[in-house]
Amino acid sequence: MSDLLERLRGRGWRMTAQRRVVAEVLDGEHVHLTADEVHARAVAKLPEISRATVYNTLGELVSLGEVLEVATDRRAKRYDPNAHRPHQHLVCARCGAIRDVHPTGNPLSDLPDSERFGFAVSDVEVTYRGICPSCAAA
Amino acid sequence: MSDLLERLRGRGWRMTAQRRVVAEVLDGEHVHLTADEVHARAVAKLPEISRATVYNTLGELVSLGEVLEVATDRRAKRYDPNAHRPHQHLVCARCGAIRDVHPTGNPLSDLPDSERFGFAVSDVEVTYRGICPSCAAA
DNA sequence: TAGCCAAGTCAGACATTGTCTAAGTCAGGT
DNA sequence: ACCTGACTTAGACAATGTCTGACTTGGCTA
């Protein structure tokens, strides 16, 4: 995903060492990191990067639609680099592990007009919860 | 819902003024209050009630299954007294208004086995997002 | 290549939401 | 009425995120 860096440059992003590092962290592991985890990994590559910059950069990536915010629990937001293919999340109720999943059908069509109360409904988030195999084994 | 007080007594709850007030607040308005809003309304009826007690009591009501926690944004949790009829939520992306909705179909059946990764999936939360009529008008 | 300056970064204070602690209070059984 | 453990309290603490105001720098211009 050095594509990502290209796209950002194309959108007029000023390229700095800090932004490159944050983008690389997200690119490097296709997991769902919290802001603090992103910060920790970024510090490993660029020790003087600050928390504020990581938050700012993540916020910008979200605004640009390059990264998704995921809030599967009430703890820290997580950042999902898989922003270009619609998907939902499956979360382990015990350990918090998160998987991207692709349900069949369109959940939007399950909400009849009579249940929309005049809202212009544009989006739906689905979070499946259960116990993951390793927690079930333990 | 003085039913609620009955049910709680039946479950061996020690009945205190504080718990009664919290239960009354939730009963009184079928909206989705945050813990702080519950606290504010509780203080109006019982000035010396503490924040900790409100949090404790809400937590107990949730454990007992009498109230649901709703996390439609990354701000404060909200508490939904409508715990006895399964439903999902429709949220205004602009003002945060929340409505209970009842989609057709069962979203659980939209997740094929091949997308369950060995999880024992037991629950699903759906949050619809859109613009409510009054925000659309403004 | 040098100089400029708005965009970007920084450390750390602050805000919000929620949890914990230790001491005091009270509901309800005897 | 009295006891006792459950309940409540004020406030400290914790986790996450936002803001501020001074400093730094990417990349344009010449």
Short mmCIF file of C-alpha atoms (C1' of nucleotides) in Angstrom, two decimals:
data_model
loop_
_atom_site.label_atom_id
_atom_site.label_comp_id
_atom_site.label_asym_id
_atom_site.label_seq_id
_atom_site.Cartn_x
_atom_site.Cartn_y
_atom_site.Cartn_z
CA MET A 1 0.00 0.00 0.00
CA SER A 2 2.65 2.52 -0.92
CA ASP A 3 -0.37 3.22 -3.09
CA LEU A 4 -1.62 4.90 0.03
CA LEU A 5 1.29 7.31 0.11
CA GLU A 6 0.76 8.01 -3.58
CA ARG A 7 -2.92 8.69 -3.13
CA LEU A 8 -2.24 11.02 -0.24
CA ARG A 9 0.36 12.94 -2.18
CA GLY A 10 -2.13 13.20 -5.01
CA ARG A 11 -4.60 14.79 -2.65
CA GLY A 12 -2.20 17.53 -1.75
CA TRP A 13 -0.95 16.08 1.51
CA ARG A 14 2.29 17.56 2.63
CA MET A 15 4.47 14.53 3.15
CA THR A 16 6.32 14.45 6.45
CA ALA A 17 8.29 11.77 8.22
CA GLN A 18 5.56 11.49 10.84
CA ARG A 19 2.75 10.96 8.36
CA ARG A 20 4.78 8.44 6.41
CA VAL A 21 5.42 6.45 9.56
CA VAL A 22 1.76 6.40 10.59
CA ALA A 23 0.72 5.30 7.12
CA GLU A 24 3.36 2.57 7.17
CA VAL A 25 2.17 1.28 10.51
CA LEU A 26 -1.38 0.96 9.24
CA ASP A 27 -0.18 -0.59 6.04
CA GLY A 28 2.13 -3.04 7.75
CA GLU A 29 -0.32 -5.09 9.73
CA HIS A 30 -3.85 -5.70 8.69
CA VAL A 31 -5.17 -5.70 12.19
CA HIS A 32 -7.30 -3.25 14.08
CA LEU A 33 -4.99 -1.10 16.15
CA THR A 34 -5.92 1.49 18.73
CA ALA A 35 -4.49 4.97 18.47
CA ASP A 36 -2.07 4.18 21.28
CA GLU A 37 -0.92 1.01 19.56
CA VAL A 38 -0.34 2.96 16.38
CA HIS A 39 1.61 5.47 18.43
CA ALA A 40 3.73 2.76 20.06
CA ARG A 41 4.63 1.24 16.69
CA ALA A 42 5.29 4.67 15.21
CA VAL A 43 7.63 5.54 18.08
CA ALA A 44 9.65 2.44 17.27
CA LYS A 45 10.38 3.86 13.84
CA LEU A 46 10.54 7.55 14.71
CA PRO A 47 11.17 8.03 18.42
CA GLU A 48 10.24 11.69 18.68
CA ILE A 49 6.76 11.42 17.17
CA SER A 50 4.10 12.75 19.52
CA ARG A 51 0.75 11.41 20.54
CA ALA A 52 -1.01 14.51 19.22
CA THR A 53 0.43 13.99 15.76
CA VAL A 54 -0.67 10.39 15.66
CA TYR A 55 -4.20 11.41 16.65
CA ASN A 56 -4.20 14.21 14.08
CA THR A 57 -2.94 11.96 11.32
CA LEU A 58 -5.39 9.19 12.07
CA GLY A 59 -8.20 11.74 12.07
CA GLU A 60 -7.10 13.01 8.68
CA LEU A 61 -6.87 9.52 7.23
CA VAL A 62 -10.40 8.88 8.44
CA SER A 63 -11.67 12.12 6.90
CA LEU A 64 -10.04 11.20 3.63
CA GLY A 65 -11.76 7.83 3.72
CA GLU A 66 -8.49 5.92 3.68
CA VAL A 67 -9.02 4.36 7.09
CA LEU A 68 -12.13 3.46 9.06
CA GLU A 69 -12.82 4.01 12.71
CA VAL A 70 -14.19 0.95 14.43
CA ALA A 71 -15.81 1.11 17.85
CA THR A 72 -16.60 -2.44 18.82
CA ASP A 73 -16.24 -1.78 22.51
CA ARG A 74 -16.43 1.30 24.68
CA ARG A 75 -12.69 1.35 25.08
CA ALA A 76 -10.40 2.92 22.53
CA LYS A 77 -11.41 3.42 18.92
CA ARG A 78 -9.64 1.13 16.51
CA TYR A 79 -8.41 1.94 13.02
CA ASP A 80 -9.12 -0.32 10.11
CA PRO A 81 -6.98 0.12 7.01
CA ASN A 82 -9.42 -1.99 5.01
CA ALA A 83 -11.52 1.01 3.98
CA HIS A 84 -12.07 0.13 0.35
CA ARG A 85 -14.13 -3.00 0.64
CA PRO A 86 -17.36 -2.84 2.64
CA HIS A 87 -17.38 -5.25 5.54
CA GLN A 88 -18.62 -5.77 9.06
CA HIS A 89 -16.93 -6.99 12.22
CA LEU A 90 -16.97 -10.10 14.32
CA VAL A 91 -15.73 -9.59 17.87
CA CYS A 92 -14.80 -12.07 20.57
CA ALA A 93 -16.78 -11.19 23.68
CA ARG A 94 -14.02 -12.55 25.86
CA CYS A 95 -10.66 -11.45 24.43
CA GLY A 96 -11.78 -8.70 22.08
CA ALA A 97 -10.25 -10.19 18.94
CA ILE A 98 -11.71 -8.66 15.79
CA ARG A 99 -12.18 -10.20 12.35
CA ASP A 100 -13.48 -8.54 9.22
CA VAL A 101 -16.50 -10.42 7.86
CA HIS A 102 -18.66 -10.16 4.77
CA PRO A 103 -22.30 -11.00 5.45
CA THR A 104 -24.59 -11.87 2.60
CA GLY A 105 -27.45 -9.56 1.76
CA ASN A 106 -27.76 -5.88 2.49
CA PRO A 107 -28.82 -5.06 6.04
CA LEU A 108 -30.16 -1.70 4.84
CA SER A 109 -32.94 -3.48 3.02
CA ASP A 110 -34.07 -5.04 6.29
CA LEU A 111 -35.28 -1.69 7.57
CA PRO A 112 -38.74 -1.01 6.16
CA ASP A 113 -39.85 2.54 5.44
CA SER A 114 -42.28 2.35 8.31
CA GLU A 115 -39.31 1.92 10.63
CA ARG A 116 -37.30 4.82 9.26
CA PHE A 117 -39.24 7.65 10.93
CA GLY A 118 -38.44 10.04 8.12
CA PHE A 119 -34.69 9.59 8.46
CA ALA A 120 -32.58 9.55 5.31
CA VAL A 121 -30.79 6.33 6.21
CA SER A 122 -27.44 6.06 4.50
CA ASP A 123 -25.34 3.62 6.41
CA VAL A 124 -25.47 0.59 8.64
CA GLU A 125 -22.91 -0.97 10.94
CA VAL A 126 -23.19 -4.56 12.06
CA THR A 127 -21.20 -6.06 14.89
CA TYR A 128 -21.40 -9.80 15.45
CA ARG A 129 -20.36 -11.03 18.88
CA GLY A 130 -19.36 -14.46 20.03
CA ILE A 131 -16.55 -16.54 21.45
CA CYS A 132 -13.46 -17.12 19.34
CA PRO A 133 -11.95 -20.60 18.98
CA SER A 134 -9.00 -20.00 21.27
CA CYS A 135 -11.17 -18.57 24.05
CA ALA A 136 -13.59 -21.47 23.62
CA ALA A 137 -10.68 -23.92 24.01
CA ALA A 138 -9.30 -22.24 27.12
CA MET B 1 -42.98 0.15 35.17
CA SER B 2 -43.37 -0.10 38.92
CA ASP B 3 -43.21 -3.67 37.64
CA LEU B 4 -39.53 -2.99 37.52
CA LEU B 5 -39.36 -2.25 41.24
CA GLU B 6 -41.37 -5.41 41.88
CA ARG B 7 -39.07 -7.52 39.78
CA LEU B 8 -36.02 -6.10 41.49
CA ARG B 9 -37.43 -6.75 44.93
CA GLY B 10 -38.24 -10.26 43.81
CA ARG B 11 -34.63 -10.76 42.89
CA GLY B 12 -33.45 -9.89 46.35
CA TRP B 13 -32.48 -6.33 45.70
CA ARG B 14 -32.17 -4.28 48.83
CA MET B 15 -34.43 -1.37 48.10
CA THR B 16 -32.91 2.03 48.81
CA ALA B 17 -34.02 5.54 48.00
CA GLN B 18 -31.15 5.87 45.52
CA ARG B 19 -32.03 2.73 43.59
CA ARG B 20 -35.67 3.67 43.50
CA VAL B 21 -34.84 7.05 42.06
CA VAL B 22 -32.59 5.63 39.35
CA ALA B 23 -35.24 3.11 38.38
CA GLU B 24 -37.86 5.86 38.26
CA VAL B 25 -35.70 8.03 36.01
CA LEU B 26 -35.29 5.20 33.53
CA ASP B 27 -38.94 4.36 33.73
CA GLY B 28 -40.08 7.95 33.33
CA GLU B 29 -38.78 8.72 29.88
CA HIS B 30 -38.36 6.18 27.17
CA VAL B 31 -35.32 7.83 25.75
CA HIS B 32 -31.69 6.84 25.74
CA LEU B 33 -29.99 8.70 28.56
CA THR B 34 -26.31 8.81 29.36
CA ALA B 35 -25.15 7.99 32.85
CA ASP B 36 -24.62 11.68 33.54
CA GLU B 37 -28.11 12.53 32.35
CA VAL B 38 -29.51 9.85 34.60
CA HIS B 39 -27.47 11.32 37.42
CA ALA B 40 -28.75 14.85 36.72
CA ARG B 41 -32.36 13.71 36.77
CA ALA B 42 -31.76 11.63 39.86
CA VAL B 43 -30.23 14.58 41.68
CA ALA B 44 -33.38 16.55 40.98
CA LYS B 45 -35.34 14.01 43.00
CA LEU B 46 -32.71 13.13 45.58
CA PRO B 47 -30.07 15.84 45.82
CA GLU B 48 -27.46 13.91 47.72
CA ILE B 49 -27.20 10.93 45.37
CA SER B 50 -23.65 10.40 44.15
CA ARG B 51 -22.29 9.70 40.72
CA ALA B 52 -20.74 6.44 41.88
CA THR B 53 -24.10 5.13 43.03
CA VAL B 54 -25.72 5.97 39.72
CA TYR B 55 -22.95 4.13 37.88
CA ASN B 56 -23.21 1.18 40.24
CA THR B 57 -26.96 0.98 39.94
CA LEU B 58 -26.95 1.25 36.17
CA GLY B 59 -24.34 -1.50 36.04
CA GLU B 60 -26.50 -3.73 38.20
CA LEU B 61 -29.58 -3.09 36.10
CA VAL B 62 -27.59 -4.04 33.04
CA SER B 63 -26.34 -7.25 34.67
CA LEU B 64 -29.87 -8.14 35.64
CA GLY B 65 -30.94 -7.65 32.05
CA GLU B 66 -33.44 -4.93 32.95
CA VAL B 67 -31.66 -2.24 30.98
CA LEU B 68 -29.45 -2.32 27.91
CA GLU B 69 -26.25 -0.45 27.28
CA VAL B 70 -26.15 1.26 23.92
CA ALA B 71 -22.96 2.60 22.40
CA THR B 72 -23.93 4.36 19.22
CA ASP B 73 -21.11 6.84 19.38
CA ARG B 74 -17.76 6.92 21.12
CA ARG B 75 -19.05 9.33 23.68
CA ALA B 76 -20.90 8.22 26.75
CA LYS B 77 -22.76 4.93 26.92
CA ARG B 78 -26.52 5.28 26.88
CA TYR B 79 -29.04 3.24 28.81
CA ASP B 80 -32.10 1.79 27.15
CA PRO B 81 -34.97 0.72 29.40
CA ASN B 82 -36.55 -1.20 26.51
CA ALA B 83 -34.67 -4.41 27.33
CA HIS B 84 -37.50 -6.87 26.88
CA ARG B 85 -38.15 -6.54 23.17
CA PRO B 86 -35.25 -7.12 20.81
CA HIS B 87 -34.55 -4.11 18.65
CA GLN B 88 -31.83 -2.17 16.92
CA HIS B 89 -31.03 1.54 16.76
CA LEU B 90 -31.31 4.31 14.21
CA VAL B 91 -29.06 7.27 14.92
CA CYS B 92 -28.96 10.75 13.44
CA ALA B 93 -25.44 11.40 12.22
CA ARG B 94 -25.85 15.10 12.85
CA CYS B 95 -27.67 15.57 16.15
CA GLY B 96 -27.28 12.12 17.68
CA ALA B 97 -30.99 11.45 18.14
CA ILE B 98 -31.71 7.77 18.67
CA ARG B 99 -34.80 5.74 17.77
CA ASP B 100 -35.49 2.12 18.49
CA VAL B 101 -36.22 0.22 15.28
CA HIS B 102 -37.31 -3.30 14.41
CA PRO B 103 -35.74 -4.59 11.21
CA THR B 104 -37.25 -7.54 9.42
CA GLY B 105 -35.28 -10.75 9.18
CA ASN B 106 -32.51 -11.99 11.42
CA PRO B 107 -29.10 -10.48 10.73
CA LEU B 108 -27.44 -13.51 12.32
CA SER B 109 -28.56 -15.64 9.40
CA ASP B 110 -26.71 -13.32 7.02
CA LEU B 111 -23.37 -14.52 8.33
CA PRO B 112 -22.48 -17.78 6.60
CA ASP B 113 -20.45 -20.41 8.40
CA SER B 114 -17.52 -19.71 6.13
CA GLU B 115 -17.41 -16.19 7.58
CA ARG B 116 -17.55 -17.24 11.21
CA PHE B 117 -13.93 -18.37 11.57
CA GLY B 118 -14.85 -20.90 14.21
CA PHE B 119 -16.48 -18.32 16.47
CA ALA B 120 -19.60 -19.31 18.40
CA VAL B 121 -21.60 -16.31 17.27
CA SER B 122 -24.37 -15.48 19.70
CA ASP B 123 -25.35 -11.90 19.19
CA VAL B 124 -25.49 -9.11 16.66
CA GLU B 125 -25.90 -5.38 17.01
CA VAL B 126 -27.05 -3.24 14.13
CA THR B 127 -26.80 0.53 14.05
CA TYR B 128 -28.43 2.40 11.20
CA ARG B 129 -27.19 5.92 10.53
CA GLY B 130 -28.76 8.75 8.66
CA ILE B 131 -30.15 12.26 8.94
CA CYS B 132 -33.29 12.82 10.97
CA PRO B 133 -36.17 14.91 9.64
CA SER B 134 -35.45 17.95 11.79
CA CYS B 135 -31.77 18.03 10.85
CA ALA B 136 -32.70 17.56 7.20
CA ALA B 137 -35.07 20.54 7.44
CA ALA B 138 -32.52 22.80 9.12
"C1'" DT C 1 20.26 27.47 -3.66
"C1'" DA C 2 18.15 30.53 -0.26
"C1'" DG C 3 14.24 32.41 1.92
"C1'" DC C 4 9.64 32.38 3.08
"C1'" DC C 5 5.47 31.01 5.40
"C1'" DA C 6 1.52 28.25 6.02
"C1'" DA C 7 1.07 23.62 7.21
"C1'" DG C 8 2.63 20.50 10.34
"C1'" DT C 9 4.54 19.05 14.90
"C1'" DC C 10 5.48 19.23 19.72
"C1'" DA C 11 4.90 18.78 24.97
"C1'" DG C 12 1.93 18.99 28.06
"C1'" DA C 13 -2.36 20.88 30.05
"C1'" DC C 14 -7.07 19.97 29.94
"C1'" DA C 15 -11.68 17.50 29.23
"C1'" DT C 16 -14.75 13.61 29.44
"C1'" DT C 17 -16.22 9.36 30.95
"C1'" DG C 18 -15.85 5.86 33.97
"C1'" DT C 19 -13.72 2.99 38.07
"C1'" DC C 20 -11.93 2.38 42.60
"C1'" DT C 21 -11.21 3.08 47.66
"C1'" DA C 22 -11.96 3.55 52.37
"C1'" DA C 23 -14.97 5.21 55.65
"C1'" DG C 24 -19.56 6.01 56.98
"C1'" DT C 25 -24.76 4.66 56.70
"C1'" DC C 26 -28.80 1.97 56.50
"C1'" DA C 27 -32.30 -1.98 55.15
"C1'" DG C 28 -34.24 -5.68 56.80
"C1'" DG C 29 -33.90 -9.99 59.38
"C1'" DT C 30 -33.73 -11.64 64.36
"C1'" DA D 1 -34.21 -2.19 68.94
"C1'" DC D 2 -29.87 -4.12 67.18
"C1'" DC D 3 -26.60 -6.15 64.07
"C1'" DT D 4 -24.39 -6.97 60.01
"C1'" DG D 5 -23.30 -6.97 55.51
"C1'" DA D 6 -24.91 -4.54 51.64
"C1'" DC D 7 -25.11 0.07 50.09
"C1'" DT D 8 -23.62 4.92 49.54
"C1'" DT D 9 -20.44 8.61 49.53
"C1'" DA D 10 -16.70 12.06 48.17
"C1'" DG D 11 -13.09 12.33 45.88
"C1'" DA D 12 -8.85 10.33 43.97
"C1'" DC D 13 -7.48 7.89 40.05
"C1'" DA D 14 -7.44 5.92 35.23
"C1'" DA D 15 -8.08 5.74 30.23
"C1'" DT D 16 -8.82 8.01 26.12
"C1'" DG D 17 -8.95 11.85 23.46
"C1'" DT D 18 -8.72 17.15 22.41
"C1'" DC D 19 -6.72 21.63 22.61
"C1'" DT D 20 -3.17 25.37 22.92
"C1'" DG D 21 0.48 28.13 21.72
"C1'" DA D 22 5.25 27.98 20.56
"C1'" DC D 23 8.41 25.87 17.45
"C1'" DT D 24 9.82 23.46 13.00
"C1'" DT D 25 9.81 22.33 8.22
"C1'" DG D 26 8.10 20.95 3.34
"C1'" DG D 27 8.01 22.59 -0.76
"C1'" DC D 28 7.13 26.78 -3.59
"C1'" DT D 29 9.29 30.88 -5.70
"C1'" DA D 30 12.91 33.15 -7.69
#
